[in-house]
Short mmCIF file of C-alpha atoms in Angstrom, two decimals:
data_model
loop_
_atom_site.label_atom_id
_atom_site.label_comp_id
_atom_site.label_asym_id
_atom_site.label_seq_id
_atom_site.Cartn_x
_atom_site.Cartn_y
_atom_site.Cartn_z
CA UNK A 1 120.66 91.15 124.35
CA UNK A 2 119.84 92.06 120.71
CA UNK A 3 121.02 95.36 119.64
CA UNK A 4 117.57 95.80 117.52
CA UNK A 5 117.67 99.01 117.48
CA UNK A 6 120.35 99.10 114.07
CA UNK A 7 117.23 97.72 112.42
CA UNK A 8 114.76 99.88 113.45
CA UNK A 9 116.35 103.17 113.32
CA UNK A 10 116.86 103.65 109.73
CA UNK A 11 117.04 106.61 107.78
CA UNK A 12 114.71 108.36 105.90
CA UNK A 13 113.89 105.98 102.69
CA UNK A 14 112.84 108.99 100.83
CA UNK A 15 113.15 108.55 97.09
CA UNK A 16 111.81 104.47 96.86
CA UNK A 17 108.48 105.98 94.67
CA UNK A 18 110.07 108.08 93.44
CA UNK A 19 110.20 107.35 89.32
CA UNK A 20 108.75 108.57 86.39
CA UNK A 21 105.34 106.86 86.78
CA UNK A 22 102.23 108.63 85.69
CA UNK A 23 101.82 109.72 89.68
CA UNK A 24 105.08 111.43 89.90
CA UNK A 25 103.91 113.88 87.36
CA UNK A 26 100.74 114.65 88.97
CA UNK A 27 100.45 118.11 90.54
CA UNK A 28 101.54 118.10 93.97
CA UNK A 29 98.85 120.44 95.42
CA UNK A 30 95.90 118.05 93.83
CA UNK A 31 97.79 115.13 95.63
CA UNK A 32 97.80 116.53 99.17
CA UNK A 33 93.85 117.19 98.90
CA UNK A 34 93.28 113.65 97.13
CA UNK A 35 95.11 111.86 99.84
CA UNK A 36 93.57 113.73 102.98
CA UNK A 37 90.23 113.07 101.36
CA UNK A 38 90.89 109.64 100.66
CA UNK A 39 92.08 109.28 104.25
CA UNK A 40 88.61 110.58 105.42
CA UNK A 41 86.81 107.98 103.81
CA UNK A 42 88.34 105.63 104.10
CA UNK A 43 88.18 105.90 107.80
CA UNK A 44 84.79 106.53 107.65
CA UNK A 45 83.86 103.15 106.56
CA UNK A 46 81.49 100.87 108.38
CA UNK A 47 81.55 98.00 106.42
CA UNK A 48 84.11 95.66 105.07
CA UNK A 49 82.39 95.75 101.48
CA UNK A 50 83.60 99.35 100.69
CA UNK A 51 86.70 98.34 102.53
CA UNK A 52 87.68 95.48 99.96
CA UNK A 53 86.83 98.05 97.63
CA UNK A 54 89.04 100.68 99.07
CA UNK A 55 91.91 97.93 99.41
CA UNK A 56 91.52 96.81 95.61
CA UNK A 57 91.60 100.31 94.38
CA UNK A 58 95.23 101.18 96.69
CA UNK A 59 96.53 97.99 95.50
CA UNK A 60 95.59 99.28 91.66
CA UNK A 61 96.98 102.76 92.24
CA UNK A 62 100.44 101.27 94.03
CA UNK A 63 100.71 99.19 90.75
CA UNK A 64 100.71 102.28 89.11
CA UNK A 65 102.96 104.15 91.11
CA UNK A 66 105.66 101.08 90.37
CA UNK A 67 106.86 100.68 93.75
CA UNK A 68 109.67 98.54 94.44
CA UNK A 69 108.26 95.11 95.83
CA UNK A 70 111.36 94.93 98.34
CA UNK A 71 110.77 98.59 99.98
CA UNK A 72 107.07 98.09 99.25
CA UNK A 73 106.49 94.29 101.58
CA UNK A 74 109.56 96.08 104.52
CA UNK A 75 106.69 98.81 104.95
CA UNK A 76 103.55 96.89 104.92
CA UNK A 77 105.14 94.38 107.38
CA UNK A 78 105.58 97.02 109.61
CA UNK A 79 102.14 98.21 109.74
CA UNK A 80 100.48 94.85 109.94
CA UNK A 81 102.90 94.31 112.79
CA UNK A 82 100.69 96.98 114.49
CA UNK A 83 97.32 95.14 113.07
CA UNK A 84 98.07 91.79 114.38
CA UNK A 85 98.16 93.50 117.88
CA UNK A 86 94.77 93.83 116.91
CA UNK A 87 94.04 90.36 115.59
CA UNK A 88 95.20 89.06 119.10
CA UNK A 89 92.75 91.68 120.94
CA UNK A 90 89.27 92.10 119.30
CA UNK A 91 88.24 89.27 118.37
CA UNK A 92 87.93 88.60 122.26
CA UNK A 93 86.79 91.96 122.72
CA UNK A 94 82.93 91.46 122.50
CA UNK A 95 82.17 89.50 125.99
CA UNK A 96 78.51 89.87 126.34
CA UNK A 97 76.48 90.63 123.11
CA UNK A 98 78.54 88.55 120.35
CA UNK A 99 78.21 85.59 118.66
CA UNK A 100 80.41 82.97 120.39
CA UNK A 101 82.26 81.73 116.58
CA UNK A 102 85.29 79.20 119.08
CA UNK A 103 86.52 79.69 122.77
CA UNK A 104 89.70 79.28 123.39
CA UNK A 105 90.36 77.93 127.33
CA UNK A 106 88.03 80.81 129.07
CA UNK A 107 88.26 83.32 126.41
CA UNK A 108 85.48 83.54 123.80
CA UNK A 109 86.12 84.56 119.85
CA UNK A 110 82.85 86.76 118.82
CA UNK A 111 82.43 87.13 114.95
CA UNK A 112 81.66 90.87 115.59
CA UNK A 113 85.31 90.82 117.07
CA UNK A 114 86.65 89.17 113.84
CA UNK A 115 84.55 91.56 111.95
CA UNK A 116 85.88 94.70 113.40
CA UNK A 117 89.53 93.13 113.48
CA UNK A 118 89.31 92.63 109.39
CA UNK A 119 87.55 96.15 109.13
CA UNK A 120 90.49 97.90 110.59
CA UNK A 121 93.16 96.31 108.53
CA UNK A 122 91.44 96.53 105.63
CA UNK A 123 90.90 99.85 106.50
CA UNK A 124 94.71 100.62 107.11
CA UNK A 125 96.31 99.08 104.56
CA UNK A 126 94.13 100.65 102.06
CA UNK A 127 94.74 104.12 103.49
CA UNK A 128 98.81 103.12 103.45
CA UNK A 129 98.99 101.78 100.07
CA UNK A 130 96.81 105.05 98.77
CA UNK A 131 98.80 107.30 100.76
CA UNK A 132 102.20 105.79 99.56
CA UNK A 133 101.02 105.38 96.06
CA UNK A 134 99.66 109.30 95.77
CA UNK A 135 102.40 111.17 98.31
CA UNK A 136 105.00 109.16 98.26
CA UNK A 137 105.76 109.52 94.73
CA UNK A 138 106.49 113.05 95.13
CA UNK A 139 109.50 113.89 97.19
CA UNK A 140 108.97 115.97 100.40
CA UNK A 141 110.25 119.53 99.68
CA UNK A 142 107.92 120.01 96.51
CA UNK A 143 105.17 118.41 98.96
CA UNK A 144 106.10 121.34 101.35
CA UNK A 145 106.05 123.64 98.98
CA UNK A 146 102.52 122.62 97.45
CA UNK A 147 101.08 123.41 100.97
CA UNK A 148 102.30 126.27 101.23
CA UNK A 149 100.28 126.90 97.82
CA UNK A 150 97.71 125.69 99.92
CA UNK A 151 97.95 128.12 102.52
CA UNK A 152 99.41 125.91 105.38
CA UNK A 153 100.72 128.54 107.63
CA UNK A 154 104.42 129.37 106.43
CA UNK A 155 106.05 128.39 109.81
CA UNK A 156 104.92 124.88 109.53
CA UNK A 157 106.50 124.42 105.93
CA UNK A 158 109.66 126.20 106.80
CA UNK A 159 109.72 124.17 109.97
CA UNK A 160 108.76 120.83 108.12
CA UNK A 161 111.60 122.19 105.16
CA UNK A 162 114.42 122.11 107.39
CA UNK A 163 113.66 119.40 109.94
CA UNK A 164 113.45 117.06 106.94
CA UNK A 165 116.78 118.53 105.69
CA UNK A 166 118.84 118.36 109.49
CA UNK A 167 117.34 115.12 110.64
CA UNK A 168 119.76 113.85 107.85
CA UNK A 169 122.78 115.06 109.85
CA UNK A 170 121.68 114.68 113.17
CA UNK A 171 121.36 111.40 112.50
CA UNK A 172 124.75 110.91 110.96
CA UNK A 173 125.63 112.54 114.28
CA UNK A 174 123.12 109.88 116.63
CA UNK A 175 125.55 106.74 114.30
CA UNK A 176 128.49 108.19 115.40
CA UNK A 177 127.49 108.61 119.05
CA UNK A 178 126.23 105.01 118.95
CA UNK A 179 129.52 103.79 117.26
CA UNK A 180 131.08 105.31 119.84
CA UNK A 181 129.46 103.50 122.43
CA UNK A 182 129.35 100.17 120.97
CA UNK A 183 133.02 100.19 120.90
CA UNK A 184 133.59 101.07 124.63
CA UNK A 185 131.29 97.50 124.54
CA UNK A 186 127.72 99.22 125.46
CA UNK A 187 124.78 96.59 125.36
CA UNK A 188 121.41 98.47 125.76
CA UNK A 189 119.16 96.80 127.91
CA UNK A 190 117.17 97.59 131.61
CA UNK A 191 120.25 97.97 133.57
CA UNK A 192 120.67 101.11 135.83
CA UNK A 193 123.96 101.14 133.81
CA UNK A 194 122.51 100.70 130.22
CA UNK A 195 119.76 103.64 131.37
CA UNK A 196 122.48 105.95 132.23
CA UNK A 197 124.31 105.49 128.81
CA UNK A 198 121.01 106.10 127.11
CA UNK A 199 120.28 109.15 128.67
CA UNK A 200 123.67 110.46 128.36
CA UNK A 201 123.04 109.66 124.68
CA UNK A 202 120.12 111.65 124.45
CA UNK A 203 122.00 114.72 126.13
CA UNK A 204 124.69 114.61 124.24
CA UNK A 205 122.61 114.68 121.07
CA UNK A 206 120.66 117.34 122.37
CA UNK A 207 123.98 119.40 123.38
CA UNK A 208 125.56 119.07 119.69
CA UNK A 209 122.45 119.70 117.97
CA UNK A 210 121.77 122.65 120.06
CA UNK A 211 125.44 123.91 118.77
CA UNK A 212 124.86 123.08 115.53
CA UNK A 213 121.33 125.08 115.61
CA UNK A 214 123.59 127.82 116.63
CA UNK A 215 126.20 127.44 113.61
CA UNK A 216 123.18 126.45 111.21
CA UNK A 217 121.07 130.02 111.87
CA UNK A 218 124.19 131.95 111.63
CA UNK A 219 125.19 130.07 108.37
CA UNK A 220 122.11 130.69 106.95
CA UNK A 221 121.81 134.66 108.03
CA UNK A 222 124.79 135.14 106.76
CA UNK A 223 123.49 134.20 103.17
CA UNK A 224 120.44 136.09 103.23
CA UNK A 225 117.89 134.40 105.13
CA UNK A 226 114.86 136.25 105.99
CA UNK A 227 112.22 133.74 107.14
CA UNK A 228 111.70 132.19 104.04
CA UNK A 229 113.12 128.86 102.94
CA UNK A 230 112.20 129.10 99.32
CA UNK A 231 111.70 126.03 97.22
CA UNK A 232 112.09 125.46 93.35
CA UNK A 233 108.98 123.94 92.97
CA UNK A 234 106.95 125.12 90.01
CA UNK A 235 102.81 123.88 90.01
CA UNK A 236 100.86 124.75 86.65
CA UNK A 237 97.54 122.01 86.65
CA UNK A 238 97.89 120.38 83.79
CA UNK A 239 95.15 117.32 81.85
CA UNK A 240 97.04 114.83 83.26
CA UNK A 241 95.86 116.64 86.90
CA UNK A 242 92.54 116.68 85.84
CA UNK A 243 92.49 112.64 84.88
CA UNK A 244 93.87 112.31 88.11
CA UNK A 245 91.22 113.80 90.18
CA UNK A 246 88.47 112.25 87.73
CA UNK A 247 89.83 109.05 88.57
CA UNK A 248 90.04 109.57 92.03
CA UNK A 249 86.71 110.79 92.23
CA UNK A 250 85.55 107.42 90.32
CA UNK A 251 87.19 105.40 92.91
CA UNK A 252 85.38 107.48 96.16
CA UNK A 253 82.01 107.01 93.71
CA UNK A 254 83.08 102.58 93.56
CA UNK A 255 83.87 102.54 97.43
CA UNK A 256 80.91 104.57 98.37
CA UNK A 257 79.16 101.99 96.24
CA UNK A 258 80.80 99.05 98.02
CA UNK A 259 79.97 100.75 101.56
CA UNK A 260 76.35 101.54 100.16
CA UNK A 261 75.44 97.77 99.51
CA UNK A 262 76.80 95.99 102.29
CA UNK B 1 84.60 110.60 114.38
CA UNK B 2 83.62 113.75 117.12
CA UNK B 3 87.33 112.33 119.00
CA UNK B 4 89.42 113.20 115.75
CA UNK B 5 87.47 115.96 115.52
CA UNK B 6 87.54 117.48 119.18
CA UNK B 7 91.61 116.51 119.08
CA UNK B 8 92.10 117.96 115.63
CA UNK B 9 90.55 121.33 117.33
CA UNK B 10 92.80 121.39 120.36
CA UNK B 11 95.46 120.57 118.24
CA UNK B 12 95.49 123.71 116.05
CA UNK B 13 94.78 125.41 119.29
CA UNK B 14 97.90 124.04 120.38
CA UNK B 15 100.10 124.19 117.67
CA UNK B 16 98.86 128.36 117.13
CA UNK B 17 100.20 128.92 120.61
CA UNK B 18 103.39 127.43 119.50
CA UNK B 19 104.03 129.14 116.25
CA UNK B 20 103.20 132.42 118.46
CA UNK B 21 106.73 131.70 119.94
CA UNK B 22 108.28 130.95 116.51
CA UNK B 23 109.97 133.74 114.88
CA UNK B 24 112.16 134.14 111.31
CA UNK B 25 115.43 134.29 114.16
CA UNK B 26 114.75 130.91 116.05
CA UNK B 27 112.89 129.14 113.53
CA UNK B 28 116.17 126.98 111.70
CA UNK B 29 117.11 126.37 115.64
CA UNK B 30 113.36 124.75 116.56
CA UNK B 31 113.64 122.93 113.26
CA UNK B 32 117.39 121.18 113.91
CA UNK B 33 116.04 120.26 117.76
CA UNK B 34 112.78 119.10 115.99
CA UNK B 35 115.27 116.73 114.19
CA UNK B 36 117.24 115.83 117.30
CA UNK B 37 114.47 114.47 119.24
CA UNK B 38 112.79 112.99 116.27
CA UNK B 39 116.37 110.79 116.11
CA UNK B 40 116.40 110.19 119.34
CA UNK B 41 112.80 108.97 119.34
CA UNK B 42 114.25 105.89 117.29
CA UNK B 43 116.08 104.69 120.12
CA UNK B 44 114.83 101.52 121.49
CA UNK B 45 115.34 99.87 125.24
CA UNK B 46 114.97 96.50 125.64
CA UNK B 47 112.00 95.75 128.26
CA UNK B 48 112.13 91.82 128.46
CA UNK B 49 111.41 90.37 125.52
CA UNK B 50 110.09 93.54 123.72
CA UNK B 51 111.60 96.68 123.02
CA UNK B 52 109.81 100.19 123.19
CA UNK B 53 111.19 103.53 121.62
CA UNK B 54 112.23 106.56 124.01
CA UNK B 55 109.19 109.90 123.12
CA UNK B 56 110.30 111.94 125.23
CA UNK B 57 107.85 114.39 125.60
CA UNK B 58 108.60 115.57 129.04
CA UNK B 59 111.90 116.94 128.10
CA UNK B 60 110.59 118.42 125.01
CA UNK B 61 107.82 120.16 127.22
CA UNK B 62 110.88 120.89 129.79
CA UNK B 63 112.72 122.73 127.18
CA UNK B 64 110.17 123.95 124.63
CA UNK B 65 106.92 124.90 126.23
CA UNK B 66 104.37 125.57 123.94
CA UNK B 67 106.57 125.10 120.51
CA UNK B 68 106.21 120.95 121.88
CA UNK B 69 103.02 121.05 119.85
CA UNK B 70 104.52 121.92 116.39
CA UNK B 71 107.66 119.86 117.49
CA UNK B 72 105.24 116.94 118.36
CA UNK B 73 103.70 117.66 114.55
CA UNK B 74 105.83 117.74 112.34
CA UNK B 75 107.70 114.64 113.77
CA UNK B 76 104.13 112.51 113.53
CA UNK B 77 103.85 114.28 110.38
CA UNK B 78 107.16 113.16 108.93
CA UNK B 79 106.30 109.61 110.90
CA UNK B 80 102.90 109.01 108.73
CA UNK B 81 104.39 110.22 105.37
CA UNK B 82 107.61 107.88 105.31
CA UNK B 83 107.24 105.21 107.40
CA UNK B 84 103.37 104.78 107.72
CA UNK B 85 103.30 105.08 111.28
CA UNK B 86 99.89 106.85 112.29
CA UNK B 87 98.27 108.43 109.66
CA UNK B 88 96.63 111.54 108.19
CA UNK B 89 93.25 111.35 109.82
CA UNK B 90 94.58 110.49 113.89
CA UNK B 91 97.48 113.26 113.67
CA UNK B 92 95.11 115.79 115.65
CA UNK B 93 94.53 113.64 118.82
CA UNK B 94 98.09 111.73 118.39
CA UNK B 95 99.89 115.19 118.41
CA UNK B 96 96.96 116.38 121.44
CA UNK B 97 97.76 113.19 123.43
CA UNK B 98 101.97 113.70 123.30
CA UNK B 99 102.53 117.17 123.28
CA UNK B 100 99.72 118.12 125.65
CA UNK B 101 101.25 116.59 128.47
CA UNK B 102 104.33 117.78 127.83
CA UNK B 103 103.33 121.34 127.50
CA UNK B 104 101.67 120.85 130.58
CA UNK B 105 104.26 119.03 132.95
CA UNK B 106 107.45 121.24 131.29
CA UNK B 107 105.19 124.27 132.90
CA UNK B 108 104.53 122.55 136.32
CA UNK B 109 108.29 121.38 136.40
CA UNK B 110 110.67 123.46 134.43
CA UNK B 111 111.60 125.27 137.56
CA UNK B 112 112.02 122.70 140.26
CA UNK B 113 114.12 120.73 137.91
CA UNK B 114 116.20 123.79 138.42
CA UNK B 115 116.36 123.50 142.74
CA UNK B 116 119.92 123.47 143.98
CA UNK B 117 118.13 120.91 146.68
CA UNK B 118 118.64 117.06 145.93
CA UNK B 119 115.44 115.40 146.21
CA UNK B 120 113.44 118.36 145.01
CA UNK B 121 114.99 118.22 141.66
CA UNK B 122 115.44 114.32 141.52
CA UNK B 123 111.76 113.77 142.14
CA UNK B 124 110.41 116.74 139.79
CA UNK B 125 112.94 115.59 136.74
CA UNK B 126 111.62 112.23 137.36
CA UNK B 127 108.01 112.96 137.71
CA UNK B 128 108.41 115.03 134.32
CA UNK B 129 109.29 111.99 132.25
CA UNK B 130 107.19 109.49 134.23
CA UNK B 131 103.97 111.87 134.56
CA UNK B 132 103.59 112.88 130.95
CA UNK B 133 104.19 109.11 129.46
CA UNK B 134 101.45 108.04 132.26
CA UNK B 135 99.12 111.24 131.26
CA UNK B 136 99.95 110.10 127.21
CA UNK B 137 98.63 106.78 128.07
CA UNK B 138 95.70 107.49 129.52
CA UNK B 139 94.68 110.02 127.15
CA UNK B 140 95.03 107.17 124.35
CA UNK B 141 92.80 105.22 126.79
CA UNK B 142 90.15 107.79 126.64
CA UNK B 143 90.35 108.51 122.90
CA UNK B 144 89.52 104.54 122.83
CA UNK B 145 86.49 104.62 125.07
CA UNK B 146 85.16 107.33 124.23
CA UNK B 147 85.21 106.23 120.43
CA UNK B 148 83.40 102.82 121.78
CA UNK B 149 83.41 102.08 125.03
CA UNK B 150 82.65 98.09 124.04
CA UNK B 151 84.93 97.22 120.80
CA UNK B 152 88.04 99.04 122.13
CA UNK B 153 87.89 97.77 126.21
CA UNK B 154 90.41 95.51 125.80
CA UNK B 155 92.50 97.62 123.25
CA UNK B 156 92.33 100.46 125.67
CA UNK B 157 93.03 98.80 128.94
CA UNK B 158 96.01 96.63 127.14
CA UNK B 159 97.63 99.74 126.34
CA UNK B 160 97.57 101.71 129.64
CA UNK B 161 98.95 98.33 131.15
CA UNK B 162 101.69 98.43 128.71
CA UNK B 163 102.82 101.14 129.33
CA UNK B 164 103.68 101.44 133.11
CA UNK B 165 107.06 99.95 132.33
CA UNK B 166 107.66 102.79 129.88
CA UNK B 167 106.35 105.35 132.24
CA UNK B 168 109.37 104.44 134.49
CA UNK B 169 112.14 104.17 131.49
CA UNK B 170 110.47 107.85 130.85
CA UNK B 171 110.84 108.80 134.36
CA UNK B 172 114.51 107.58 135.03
CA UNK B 173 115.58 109.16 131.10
CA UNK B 174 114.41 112.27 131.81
CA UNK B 175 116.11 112.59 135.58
CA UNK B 176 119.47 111.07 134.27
CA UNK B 177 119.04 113.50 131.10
CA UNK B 178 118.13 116.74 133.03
CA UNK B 179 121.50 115.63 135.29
CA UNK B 180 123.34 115.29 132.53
CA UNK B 181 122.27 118.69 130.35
CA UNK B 182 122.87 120.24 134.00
CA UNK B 183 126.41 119.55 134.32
CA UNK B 184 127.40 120.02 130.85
CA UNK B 185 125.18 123.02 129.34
CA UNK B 186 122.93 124.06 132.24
CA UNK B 187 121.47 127.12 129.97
CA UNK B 188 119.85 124.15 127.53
CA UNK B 189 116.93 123.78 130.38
CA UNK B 190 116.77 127.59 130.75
CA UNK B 191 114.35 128.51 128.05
CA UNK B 192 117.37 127.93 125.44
CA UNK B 193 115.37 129.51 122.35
CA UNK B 194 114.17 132.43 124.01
CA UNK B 195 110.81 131.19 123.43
CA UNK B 196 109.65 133.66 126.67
CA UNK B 197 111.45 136.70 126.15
#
């Protein structure tokens, strides 16, 4: 059996957007709100005109971000692994009211299935690409500390802070576990034997990292911690903050446009 | 819409109760087991020719309680912003749909896990993993028909099928797990974080 986990468990990738394109300098804080919004409304979309809309304009602002092709195609496959679940489900989806477009053995293909099936991943690619192109050009502790400029509530960032910094280790920790196991000649798999190994895994990560949340606290008390984990993060809106949001405000004015005329 | 909406609501409900139980002493602690079960939410069993990934969420529940719903958050949260799993807008009824049944079966179980008894504590173990994938499933299912009962059928019905295998990987996990953590640091499943005191 495949041991596909090695590919799928890989590390954070933080730092691929991370240059000095025009959308690294933007003000983290405006980012956050332009992103959530953009989310929204994109969601929010009915119609696959302001959807080709919304995918042209995340294609235009992940050319501007400079992402790397490579890193940039690994993550899109992913998510359109997810939409061609879709592809094989909706168009067939529509039984009674469609229009019958082919039928495949008993099944029927509707075009209000094929519709809704482009829709959504339109819809989802745009929103990745957007997201990517406007958060994931800043890197995730300045991120944490622009929402708690926001006024996210302060456990949440300190929470999000350090789980971002210890999943790092504990997963340094979850390699050598798994090296460990591979040598003794563990193949996962359905077994009652390969089930046992996996939970015993998932203890024994559980049991270190429970030891190490005991060293880390004390660690950390011992050099002043009070409840805080402060950031060096420094936000001052700037013109280049205000072009941003006017031209993210342009684009929500093109894809309501798009949505408007269908 | 009124789904993401209604989840987003029970979700801050959730995740208040949760950082209730959070204070400045356990806080690094909930935030390096956040991490652990985020990692081991990457590993994947092999179910025939697919794989699926290990959640969890009736341990967490076990062992957390309440703090499952900020757990559950952040680890979508860090999910949609570097590896575009998810996303922004479905984070309130994703984080509803896992850490909801957790909360929930970790309070009907965490002490029968606990029985000195065999079967008492093999069955309730089990029926912690198994129960909240099964109750995870079907809350997806509902999400789906109530946001159209005609375009996602098929969607919705697909994925409460799919997961019945998982629902037992879940189930047998979480008793080998709580068997495990048992024999080699009992006080792990005993409120660990002093999250009720």
């Amino acid at each position: 059996m495949a041991e596909s986990e090695n590919t799928a468990s890989a590390p954070f990738q933080e730092g691929a957007g991370q240059n000095s394109s025009i959308l690294a300098r933007v003000d983290a804080r405006v980012k956050i709100v332009c992103a959530v919004l953009w989310s929204l409304m994109v969601s929010w979309l009915h119609g696959t005109g302001g959807a080709w809309v919304a995918l042209a304009a995340a294609v235009a602002l992940i050319a501007l971000a400079r992402w790397p092709r490579r890193n940039l195609i690994n993550r899109l496959l992913t998510v359109n692994i997810f939409f061609m679940f879709m592809w094989l489900m909706l168009p067939f989806s529509f039984s009674s009211p469609g229009h019958v477009v082919a039928t495949i053995g008993p099944l029927k293909v509707t075009r209000e299935g094929l519709d809704l099936a482009t829709l959504l991943t339109l819809k989802g690619n745009a929103i990745v690409l957007a997201v990517l192109a406007i958060l994931g050009t800043s890197p995730l502790y300045v991120l944490a500390a622009a929402g708690r400029r926001l006024r996210f509530p302060e456990k949440l960032v300190g929470l999000f802070l350090l789980t971002v910094r210890y999943y790092q280790v504990i997963f340094k920790e979850y390699q050598r576990l798994r090296k460990a196991m591979r040598a003794r000649g563990f193949k996962l798999g359905l077994s009652r034997n390969s089930l046992r190994g996996v939970s015993n895994l998932v203890g024994s990560l559980l049991v270190r990292s429970f030891d190490r949340a005991e060293r880390v606290h004390r660690a950390m008390v011992s050099r002043g911690y009070m409840g805080i984990i402060w950031v060096r993060a420094e936000f001052r809106l700037k013109g280049i903050d205000l072009a941003f949001t006017l031209v993210m405000l342009a684009l929500f004015v093109l894809v309501g446009g798009g949505e408007w005329k269908r | 819409m009124p789904v993401l909406v209604a989840g987003g609501v029970a979700t801050v409900a959730g995740v208040g109760m949760g950082l209730r139980k959070i204070n400045n002493d356990n806080l690094p602690k909930v935030a390096v087991m956040t991490a652990a079960f985020f990692t081991a939410s990457f590993i994947h069993v092999n179910v025939g020719p697919s794989t699926v990934h290990l959640m969890l969420n009736g341990l967490i529940g076990l062992m957390m309680g309440w703090v499952a719903f900020p757990i559950v958050l952040i680890g979508l949260l860090i999910q949609a912003l570097l590896f575009q799993y998810g996303g922004l807008t479905t984070l309130g009824v994703n984080t509803l749909n896992v850490a909801g049944p957790a909360v929930l079966f970790g309070f009907i179980f965490h002490k029968s896990i606990y029985s000195v008894k065999f079967w008492p504590s093999t069955l309730s173990s089990f029926a912690t993993g198994f129960l909240a994938i099964a109750l995870t499933a079907f809350m997806v299912f509902v999400a789906l028909i109530l946001t159209d009962p005609v375009k996602y059928k098929v969607s919705a019905y697909t994925i409460l099928v799919s997961h019945v295998p998982v629902m037992f990987i879940e189930g047998f996990v979480a008793l080998l797990c709580v068997r495990f953590l048992r024999k080699v640091k009992p006080e792990l499943l005993k409120d660990p974080l002093g999250f009720k005191g």
